[in-house]
Tab-separated table of C-alpha atoms in Angstrom:
chain	number	residue	atom	x	y	z
B	1	MET	CA	0.094	0.008	-0.070
B	2	ARG	CA	1.374	3.446	-0.921
B	3	VAL	CA	1.632	6.507	1.296
B	4	LYS	CA	1.142	9.800	-0.367
B	5	VAL	CA	3.661	12.531	0.335
B	6	GLY	CA	2.079	14.968	2.668
B	7	PHE	CA	2.229	16.269	6.177
B	8	SER	CA	4.729	13.791	7.555
B	9	LYS	CA	7.822	12.551	6.208
B	10	VAL	CA	6.708	8.959	7.085
B	11	ARG	CA	4.301	9.176	4.314
B	12	LYS	CA	7.078	8.145	1.983
B	13	PHE	CA	6.272	4.548	3.070
B	14	ILE	CA	4.213	2.387	0.886
B	15	LEU	CA	2.155	-0.690	1.569
B	16	ILE	CA	2.308	-2.660	-1.554
B	17	PHE	CA	-0.659	-5.530	-1.923
B	18	VAL	CA	-0.974	-5.239	-4.975
B	19	ILE	CA	1.150	-3.905	-5.756
B	20	ALA	CA	1.210	-6.884	-7.438
B	21	VAL	CA	-1.195	-5.323	-9.824
B	22	ILE	CA	-1.338	-8.237	-12.148
B	23	THR	CA	0.154	-7.199	-15.199
B	24	PHE	CA	3.473	-5.942	-16.052
B	25	THR	CA	5.190	-5.803	-19.395
B	26	GLY	CA	8.944	-6.558	-20.060
B	27	GLY	CA	11.827	-4.269	-20.834
B	28	TYR	CA	14.660	-3.778	-18.305
B	29	PHE	CA	17.194	-0.955	-17.698
B	30	LEU	CA	19.274	-0.304	-14.655
B	31	GLY	CA	22.365	1.628	-13.606
B	32	VAL	CA	23.496	1.257	-10.070
B	33	LYS	CA	26.333	3.316	-8.576
B	34	GLY	CA	29.555	1.325	-9.045
B	35	PHE	CA	28.020	-1.158	-11.373
B	36	LYS	CA	26.940	-0.368	-14.867
B	37	ALA	CA	26.306	-2.461	-17.970
B	38	GLU	CA	25.979	-1.407	-21.609
B	39	VAL	CA	23.536	-3.202	-23.913
B	40	THR	CA	25.530	-4.903	-26.690
B	41	LYS	CA	25.432	-8.098	-28.629
B	42	SER	CA	27.816	-10.031	-26.495
B	43	LEU	CA	29.307	-10.132	-23.000
B	44	GLN	CA	32.424	-8.402	-24.068
B	45	VAL	CA	31.491	-4.970	-22.530
B	46	ASN	CA	33.027	-2.523	-20.282
B	47	ILE	CA	31.817	-3.578	-16.823
B	48	SER	CA	33.694	-2.495	-13.808
B	49	ARG	CA	34.702	-5.477	-11.614
B	50	ALA	CA	36.073	-3.411	-8.748
B	51	ILE	CA	34.572	-4.027	-5.402
B	52	PRO	CA	33.517	-0.916	-3.523
B	53	PRO	CA	35.948	-0.434	-0.629
B	54	ASP	CA	33.140	-0.457	1.894
B	55	LYS	CA	31.813	-3.886	0.811
B	56	ASN	CA	33.629	-7.043	1.955
B	57	VAL	CA	31.981	-9.392	-0.559
B	58	ASP	CA	33.725	-11.934	-2.694
B	59	PHE	CA	32.334	-11.703	-6.309
B	60	SER	CA	34.708	-14.089	-7.909
B	61	LEU	CA	32.114	-16.819	-8.233
B	62	PHE	CA	29.731	-14.315	-9.947
B	63	TRP	CA	32.471	-13.383	-12.425
B	64	GLN	CA	33.444	-17.012	-13.041
B	65	VAL	CA	29.848	-17.880	-13.969
B	66	TRP	CA	29.639	-14.763	-16.245
B	67	ASP	CA	32.865	-15.656	-18.101
B	68	THR	CA	31.914	-19.285	-18.406
B	69	LEU	CA	28.595	-18.413	-19.982
B	70	SER	CA	30.373	-15.990	-22.285
B	71	ALA	CA	32.800	-18.618	-23.457
B	72	LYS	CA	30.601	-21.714	-23.532
B	73	TYR	CA	26.954	-20.995	-24.198
B	74	PHE	CA	26.060	-21.803	-27.766
B	75	ASP	CA	23.606	-19.145	-28.807
B	76	LYS	CA	25.540	-15.844	-28.087
B	77	SER	CA	22.432	-13.700	-29.055
B	78	LYS	CA	20.711	-14.832	-25.851
B	79	LEU	CA	23.609	-13.314	-23.749
B	80	VAL	CA	22.483	-9.706	-23.372
B	81	PRO	CA	24.487	-8.084	-20.644
B	82	SER	CA	21.762	-5.885	-19.388
B	83	GLN	CA	19.372	-8.791	-18.997
B	84	LEU	CA	21.846	-10.770	-17.137
B	85	VAL	CA	22.522	-7.899	-14.801
B	86	TYR	CA	18.759	-7.264	-14.315
B	87	GLY	CA	18.382	-11.025	-13.587
B	88	ALA	CA	21.193	-10.956	-11.064
B	89	ILE	CA	19.580	-7.986	-9.305
B	90	GLN	CA	16.204	-9.604	-9.232
B	91	GLY	CA	17.724	-12.780	-7.910
B	92	MET	CA	19.597	-10.873	-5.237
B	93	VAL	CA	16.290	-9.198	-4.105
B	94	SER	CA	14.228	-12.347	-4.216
B	95	ALA	CA	16.870	-14.197	-2.172
B	96	VAL	CA	15.672	-12.107	0.803
B	97	GLY	CA	12.569	-14.435	0.694
B	98	ASP	CA	9.938	-11.644	1.068
B	99	PRO	CA	7.574	-11.534	-1.959
B	100	TYR	CA	6.724	-7.947	-1.293
B	101	THR	CA	10.500	-6.811	-1.456
B	102	MET	CA	11.035	-6.489	-5.180
B	103	TYR	CA	12.982	-4.855	-7.959
B	104	LEU	CA	10.696	-3.377	-10.687
B	105	PRO	CA	12.342	-2.392	-14.064
B	106	PRO	CA	11.254	0.960	-15.516
B	107	SER	CA	8.220	-0.372	-17.418
B	108	GLN	CA	6.899	-2.362	-14.557
B	109	ASN	CA	7.534	0.607	-12.167
B	110	LYS	CA	5.554	2.859	-14.451
B	111	ILE	CA	2.651	0.490	-14.767
B	112	VAL	CA	2.419	0.401	-10.887
B	113	ASN	CA	2.088	4.161	-10.896
B	114	ASP	CA	-0.348	4.191	-13.888
B	115	ASP	CA	-2.448	1.532	-12.271
B	116	LEU	CA	-2.749	3.562	-8.970
B	117	SER	CA	-3.925	6.556	-11.240
B	118	GLY	CA	-7.003	4.512	-11.965
B	119	SER	CA	-6.407	3.366	-15.639
B	120	PHE	CA	-4.555	0.402	-17.097
B	121	GLU	CA	-4.827	-2.501	-19.606
B	122	GLY	CA	-5.131	-6.088	-18.322
B	123	VAL	CA	-7.411	-8.630	-17.003
B	124	GLY	CA	-8.255	-6.754	-13.810
B	125	ILE	CA	-6.946	-8.832	-10.909
B	126	GLU	CA	-4.676	-8.086	-7.996
B	127	ILE	CA	-2.287	-10.843	-7.070
B	128	GLY	CA	-0.112	-11.649	-3.952
B	129	TYR	CA	0.741	-14.619	-1.919
B	130	LYS	CA	-1.570	-16.825	0.196
B	131	ASN	CA	0.080	-19.493	2.248
B	132	THR	CA	3.376	-18.958	0.132
B	133	HIS	CA	1.400	-19.723	-3.057
B	134	LEU	CA	0.561	-17.171	-5.788
B	135	ALA	CA	-3.166	-16.215	-5.382
B	136	VAL	CA	-5.750	-13.774	-6.561
B	137	ILE	CA	-6.204	-11.155	-3.947
B	138	SER	CA	-9.205	-9.629	-5.774
B	139	PRO	CA	-10.776	-9.119	-9.175
B	140	LEU	CA	-11.630	-5.550	-9.923
B	141	PRO	CA	-15.275	-4.474	-10.434
B	142	GLY	CA	-16.345	-4.786	-14.128
B	143	SER	CA	-13.007	-6.457	-15.133
B	144	PRO	CA	-12.624	-9.394	-17.465
B	145	ALA	CA	-11.527	-11.464	-14.444
B	146	GLU	CA	-14.662	-10.627	-12.389
B	147	LYS	CA	-16.967	-11.275	-15.411
B	148	ALA	CA	-15.190	-14.740	-15.991
B	149	GLY	CA	-15.874	-15.654	-12.288
B	150	VAL	CA	-12.456	-15.389	-10.847
B	151	LYS	CA	-12.735	-15.126	-7.097
B	152	PRO	CA	-10.574	-13.746	-4.189
B	153	GLY	CA	-8.375	-16.425	-2.773
B	154	ASP	CA	-8.029	-18.498	-6.087
B	155	TYR	CA	-4.669	-19.944	-6.372
B	156	ILE	CA	-2.989	-19.278	-9.748
B	157	VAL	CA	-1.158	-22.592	-10.585
B	158	HIS	CA	-0.367	-22.088	-14.292
B	159	ILE	CA	-0.135	-19.174	-16.764
B	160	THR	CA	-0.547	-19.649	-20.554
B	161	ASP	CA	-0.231	-17.011	-23.174
B	162	THR	CA	0.523	-18.389	-26.582
B	163	LYS	CA	1.342	-15.192	-28.248
B	164	LYS	CA	3.960	-14.377	-25.667
B	165	GLY	CA	5.303	-17.826	-25.535
B	166	VAL	CA	4.295	-18.204	-21.849
B	167	ASP	CA	3.460	-21.679	-20.527
B	168	VAL	CA	4.618	-21.860	-16.973
B	169	ASP	CA	3.786	-23.193	-13.473
B	170	SER	CA	3.481	-20.386	-10.884
B	171	GLY	CA	5.618	-22.234	-8.411
B	172	SER	CA	8.714	-21.618	-10.438
B	173	ILE	CA	8.426	-17.897	-10.914
B	174	ALA	CA	8.707	-14.776	-8.807
B	175	LEU	CA	5.860	-12.367	-8.273
B	176	SER	CA	7.324	-9.847	-10.578
B	177	GLN	CA	7.585	-12.420	-13.421
B	178	ALA	CA	3.872	-13.423	-12.621
B	179	VAL	CA	2.758	-9.858	-13.175
B	180	ASP	CA	4.869	-9.598	-16.273
B	181	TYR	CA	3.182	-12.605	-17.846
B	182	ILE	CA	-0.257	-11.576	-16.973
B	183	ARG	CA	0.018	-7.981	-18.030
B	184	GLY	CA	-0.676	-7.327	-21.765
B	185	PRO	CA	-2.363	-5.122	-24.360
B	186	ALA	CA	-6.191	-4.897	-24.509
B	187	GLY	CA	-7.636	-7.604	-26.864
B	188	THR	CA	-4.996	-10.234	-26.234
B	189	VAL	CA	-5.799	-13.425	-24.549
B	190	ILE	CA	-4.273	-15.240	-21.482
B	191	THR	CA	-5.240	-18.380	-19.799
B	192	LEU	CA	-5.063	-18.901	-16.064
B	193	THR	CA	-5.360	-22.292	-14.375
B	194	LEU	CA	-6.843	-21.812	-10.937
B	195	VAL	CA	-7.235	-23.960	-7.925
B	196	ARG	CA	-10.206	-22.986	-5.670
B	197	ASP	CA	-10.877	-24.113	-2.169
B	198	GLY	CA	-13.700	-26.582	-2.108
B	199	ASP	CA	-13.218	-27.548	-5.793
B	200	ALA	CA	-11.601	-30.965	-6.485
B	201	ASN	CA	-10.460	-30.087	-9.904
B	202	PRO	CA	-8.532	-27.158	-11.436
B	203	ILE	CA	-10.337	-24.427	-13.255
B	204	THR	CA	-9.110	-23.174	-16.617
B	205	VAL	CA	-10.119	-19.600	-17.320
B	206	PRO	CA	-9.400	-17.852	-20.653
B	207	LEU	CA	-9.390	-14.084	-20.179
B	208	THR	CA	-9.298	-11.304	-22.926
B	209	ARG	CA	-7.387	-8.300	-21.581
B	210	ALA	CA	-9.070	-4.956	-21.780
B	211	LYS	CA	-8.488	-1.270	-20.984
B	212	LEU	CA	-9.921	-0.597	-17.643
B	213	ILE	CA	-10.937	2.693	-16.188
B	214	ILE	CA	-12.557	1.969	-12.796
B	215	PRO	CA	-13.829	4.682	-10.261
B	216	SER	CA	-12.552	3.772	-6.762
B	217	VAL	CA	-15.679	5.023	-4.936
B	218	ILE	CA	-19.281	4.163	-5.925
B	219	LEU	CA	-22.471	5.189	-3.928
B	220	SER	CA	-25.854	3.463	-4.056
B	221	TRP	CA	-28.803	3.489	-1.609
B	222	VAL	CA	-30.020	0.225	-0.206
B	223	GLY	CA	-32.501	-1.245	2.289
B	224	LYS	CA	-36.308	-1.311	2.293
B	225	ASP	CA	-36.591	2.349	1.990
B	226	SER	CA	-33.397	3.015	0.212
B	227	LEU	CA	-32.230	4.899	3.243
B	228	ILE	CA	-28.813	3.210	3.892
B	229	ALA	CA	-25.981	4.677	1.979
B	230	ASP	CA	-23.837	1.766	0.468
B	231	ILE	CA	-20.395	3.208	-0.354
B	232	LYS	CA	-18.162	0.874	-2.321
B	233	ILE	CA	-14.572	1.584	-2.181
B	234	ALA	CA	-12.850	-0.492	-4.892
B	235	LYS	CA	-9.248	0.531	-4.097
B	236	PHE	CA	-7.203	3.297	-2.633
B	237	ASP	CA	-5.628	5.181	-5.542
B	238	SER	CA	-4.758	8.809	-6.166
B	239	ALA	CA	-8.390	9.679	-7.017
B	240	THR	CA	-9.994	7.973	-4.039
B	241	VAL	CA	-10.126	10.796	-1.473
B	242	GLY	CA	-11.513	13.176	-3.972
B	243	GLU	CA	-14.118	10.733	-5.090
B	244	TRP	CA	-14.905	9.988	-1.414
B	245	ASP	CA	-15.500	13.617	-0.651
B	246	LYS	CA	-18.004	13.950	-3.453
B	247	MET	CA	-19.783	10.871	-2.028
B	248	VAL	CA	-19.797	12.371	1.431
B	249	ALA	CA	-21.274	15.532	0.110
B	250	GLU	CA	-24.093	13.455	-1.585
B	251	VAL	CA	-24.904	11.430	1.552
B	252	THR	CA	-24.855	14.508	3.879
B	253	ASP	CA	-27.010	16.453	1.519
B	254	LYS	CA	-29.713	13.665	1.296
B	255	CYS	CA	-29.551	12.926	4.987
B	256	LEU	CA	-29.477	16.486	6.325
B	257	THR	CA	-30.503	19.078	3.703
B	258	GLN	CA	-33.447	16.938	2.452
B	259	LYS	CA	-34.282	15.795	5.932
B	260	ALA	CA	-34.333	12.171	4.925
B	261	ALA	CA	-34.428	9.672	7.644
B	262	CYS	CA	-31.125	7.992	6.834
B	263	LYS	CA	-30.396	4.946	8.932
B	264	GLY	CA	-26.653	5.039	8.344
B	265	ILE	CA	-23.753	3.924	6.042
B	266	ILE	CA	-22.318	0.655	4.853
B	267	ILE	CA	-18.655	0.847	3.786
B	268	ASP	CA	-18.125	-2.009	1.323
B	269	LEU	CA	-14.335	-2.965	1.216
B	270	ARG	CA	-14.908	-6.404	-0.286
B	271	ASN	CA	-12.333	-7.284	-3.101
B	272	ASN	CA	-10.444	-3.967	-2.256
B	273	PRO	CA	-6.750	-4.898	-2.509
B	274	GLY	CA	-5.460	-1.712	-1.049
B	275	GLY	CA	-3.268	1.279	-2.449
B	276	TYR	CA	-2.267	4.421	-0.705
B	277	MET	CA	-2.166	4.031	2.955
B	278	GLN	CA	-2.838	7.719	3.484
B	279	SER	CA	-6.069	7.587	1.657
B	280	ALA	CA	-7.277	4.991	4.218
B	281	VAL	CA	-6.127	7.306	7.030
B	282	ASP	CA	-7.915	10.315	5.406
B	283	ILE	CA	-11.184	8.328	5.016
B	284	ALA	CA	-11.012	6.871	8.629
B	285	GLY	CA	-10.751	10.626	9.707
B	286	ASP	CA	-14.318	11.153	8.654
B	287	PHE	CA	-15.506	8.801	11.409
B	288	VAL	CA	-13.111	9.359	14.235
B	289	SER	CA	-12.118	12.315	16.303
B	290	MET	CA	-9.197	14.532	15.182
B	291	GLY	CA	-5.911	13.133	16.595
B	292	THR	CA	-7.187	9.610	16.836
B	293	THR	CA	-4.619	7.009	15.986
B	294	VAL	CA	-5.656	5.214	12.782
B	295	VAL	CA	-2.686	2.883	12.234
B	296	ILE	CA	0.683	2.161	13.799
B	297	GLN	CA	4.014	1.602	12.023
B	298	GLN	CA	6.283	-0.638	13.849
B	299	ASN	CA	9.964	-0.444	12.545
B	300	GLY	CA	12.478	-3.229	12.729
B	301	ASP	CA	14.343	-1.596	15.624
B	302	GLY	CA	11.083	-1.704	17.585
B	303	THR	CA	10.296	2.082	17.434
B	304	LYS	CA	6.723	3.004	16.417
B	305	VAL	CA	5.166	5.855	14.364
B	306	GLU	CA	1.426	6.523	14.763
B	307	TYR	CA	-0.663	7.894	11.877
B	308	LYS	CA	-3.366	9.995	13.289
B	309	SER	CA	-6.454	11.587	11.829
B	310	ASP	CA	-6.170	15.238	11.060
B	311	ARG	CA	-9.585	15.858	9.616
B	312	LEU	CA	-12.821	17.097	11.169
B	313	PRO	CA	-15.017	13.920	11.198
B	314	ARG	CA	-18.110	14.701	8.956
B	315	LEU	CA	-19.649	11.231	9.446
B	316	GLU	CA	-18.934	10.740	13.236
B	317	ASN	CA	-22.486	10.412	14.278
B	318	TYR	CA	-23.648	8.045	11.600
B	319	LYS	CA	-24.264	4.446	12.347
B	320	VAL	CA	-21.740	2.389	10.215
B	321	VAL	CA	-21.210	-1.230	9.055
B	322	ILE	CA	-18.240	-2.541	7.056
B	323	LEU	CA	-18.174	-5.209	4.564
B	324	ILE	CA	-14.987	-7.231	4.073
B	325	ASN	CA	-14.011	-10.522	2.395
B	326	ALA	CA	-10.861	-12.571	1.352
B	327	GLY	CA	-10.094	-9.902	-1.258
B	328	SER	CA	-9.800	-7.017	1.246
B	329	ALA	CA	-6.210	-6.342	1.971
B	330	SER	CA	-3.671	-3.926	3.117
B	331	ALA	CA	-5.195	-0.264	3.163
B	332	SER	CA	-8.627	-1.783	3.269
B	333	GLU	CA	-7.639	-3.727	6.451
B	334	ILE	CA	-6.259	-0.581	7.944
B	335	LEU	CA	-9.577	1.210	7.503
B	336	ALA	CA	-11.587	-1.607	8.697
B	337	GLY	CA	-9.349	-2.413	11.690
B	338	ALA	CA	-9.204	1.154	12.773
B	339	LEU	CA	-12.881	1.722	12.754
B	340	ARG	CA	-13.431	-1.395	14.618
B	341	ASP	CA	-10.729	-0.613	17.179
B	342	ASP	CA	-11.688	3.102	17.599
B	343	LYS	CA	-15.473	3.026	17.207
B	344	GLY	CA	-16.453	-0.527	17.762
B	345	ILE	CA	-17.848	-0.674	14.235
B	346	LYS	CA	-19.016	-4.219	13.238
B	347	LEU	CA	-17.261	-6.129	10.276
B	348	VAL	CA	-19.543	-8.364	8.130
B	349	GLY	CA	-18.465	-10.952	5.646
B	350	ASP	CA	-15.458	-13.197	5.273
B	351	LYS	CA	-11.981	-13.053	6.907
B	352	SER	CA	-9.841	-10.485	5.152
B	353	PHE	CA	-6.699	-11.326	3.323
B	354	GLY	CA	-3.982	-10.448	5.790
B	355	LYS	CA	-1.374	-8.045	4.384
B	356	GLY	CA	0.413	-6.319	7.254
B	357	THR	CA	3.780	-5.107	6.066
B	358	ILE	CA	5.033	-1.655	4.824
B	359	GLN	CA	7.077	-1.148	1.729
B	360	GLU	CA	9.269	1.894	1.009
B	361	PRO	CA	9.732	2.696	-2.639
B	362	VAL	CA	13.242	3.709	-3.791
B	363	GLU	CA	13.672	5.205	-7.249
B	364	VAL	CA	16.845	3.903	-8.728
B	365	ALA	CA	18.461	4.727	-12.184
B	366	GLY	CA	16.651	4.769	-15.375
B	367	GLY	CA	13.105	4.854	-13.893
B	368	SER	CA	13.460	1.534	-12.097
B	369	GLY	CA	11.962	0.996	-8.696
B	370	LEU	CA	13.173	-1.040	-5.744
B	371	HIS	CA	10.481	-1.772	-3.016
B	372	VAL	CA	11.744	-2.770	0.251
B	373	THR	CA	9.793	-4.022	3.275
B	374	THR	CA	10.788	-1.648	6.060
B	375	ALA	CA	8.248	-2.158	8.763
B	376	LYS	CA	4.959	-3.742	9.648
B	377	TRP	CA	1.715	-1.971	10.494
B	378	LEU	CA	-0.699	-2.598	13.474
B	379	THR	CA	-4.260	-1.727	14.146
B	380	PRO	CA	-4.791	1.045	16.860
B	381	ASP	CA	-5.222	-1.878	19.455
B	382	GLY	CA	-1.804	-3.363	18.359
B	383	THR	CA	-3.121	-6.265	16.107
B	384	TRP	CA	-0.879	-7.471	13.403
B	385	VAL	CA	-3.025	-8.855	10.512
B	386	HIS	CA	-0.342	-10.445	8.436
B	387	ASP	CA	-1.338	-13.888	7.151
B	388	LYS	CA	-4.206	-13.873	9.601
B	389	GLY	CA	-6.563	-11.177	8.385
B	390	LEU	CA	-9.441	-9.628	10.217
B	391	THR	CA	-12.186	-12.014	11.492
B	392	PRO	CA	-15.654	-10.430	10.914
B	393	ASP	CA	-18.004	-9.982	13.807
B	394	VAL	CA	-20.725	-11.340	11.667
B	395	GLU	CA	-19.226	-14.031	9.406
B	396	ILE	CA	-21.311	-14.813	6.344
B	397	ALA	CA	-20.031	-16.640	3.376
B	398	ASN	CA	-21.318	-15.595	-0.046
B	399	LYS	CA	-21.831	-18.888	-1.808
B	400	GLU	CA	-24.450	-17.858	-4.423
B	401	ALA	CA	-23.503	-15.510	-7.176
B	402	SER	CA	-27.122	-14.441	-7.530
B	403	ALA	CA	-27.651	-13.270	-4.046
B	404	ASP	CA	-25.552	-11.094	-1.770
B	405	ALA	CA	-26.060	-12.553	1.684
B	406	GLN	CA	-23.262	-10.299	3.153
B	407	LEU	CA	-24.885	-7.137	2.100
B	408	ASP	CA	-28.267	-8.502	3.376
B	409	ALA	CA	-26.607	-9.240	6.772
B	410	ALA	CA	-25.199	-5.695	6.863
B	411	ILE	CA	-28.556	-4.132	6.139
B	412	ASN	CA	-30.152	-6.196	8.913
B	413	LEU	CA	-27.940	-4.530	11.469
B	414	PHE	CA	-29.703	-1.321	10.896
B	415	LYS	CA	-33.003	-2.662	11.985
């Protein structure tokens, strides 16, 4: 999940959940201080082998492998120095063993930023890890994935794209490779093989990629007399707070100016994979008193930083219920956890995804990005949701696509 730059320097931190936004395209370029590679047709390029004086590392094995490849590999056209360097860097980062610490080449780094602006091309799923396996965090509303029946929690076991020449099992690839394979231009086809809890056989789902422009906040009115505001937050991107403010104005206008007997608000965070953490903090500020702690960042050295609301709460006196499910991750868990801890607001639905770490983005040469896990986040009561998720107060499993039992259960709480 990302933190927008703002009133505090700690906002440079990003919670990534999606970050695994499904779909990156290839192309790599990197220049790191003290280590540069030029793109040529062979390995005979000017690469400094000097070890920085402050690094006590033996690179002899690395160069032995490099030289052996150069001398013995039969197809020299495959030995592109830049690609070997990028592969080495990605291998170094992945060796940490944290799927959310990753190196993003320029094209992938740009797509992450574009996706968070609200527009992208792909199949419309956010991916991450569930029990160490590649899994769907959530399909986005109106996306090809949602229309094809892809569900939160589905394990992605195989990826096939004939045009790209991709035919791989997910267990053999890194997260960044998976998003690279799944991302692609609108109109092209990719096939995902999924394993779903409760189904004995794998599910093969062909998906046609599309250009997706999805609003992050949608308002509707539900209940017997349509007097409950149902606010769906699909993700926390750069437009979310602005869209949220418009929805709040509509709600308060109907409930106050028109003197309608509004019963309250449902915040629907189902299938919301996260995004900017500060957006979640800002939205929480409409329900809790100014100065209230919304989320706690715990650093590796044990120190803590508290993110507090700096807004006047416009919706403080409304009754609120929150909907969550297995696709609710990261920033959506921050919002749900904060409102339950601070206000006792009930959560309805399925257990949330469980993404509780913070990543800091570091821009490196050529537009590349390095995302490093620097801390974990806790709810105001000190709960760490990572790999555990938030357990609803009213647990309802949606088993029928034609009915929304979770929404019905939330509506019943207003009676």
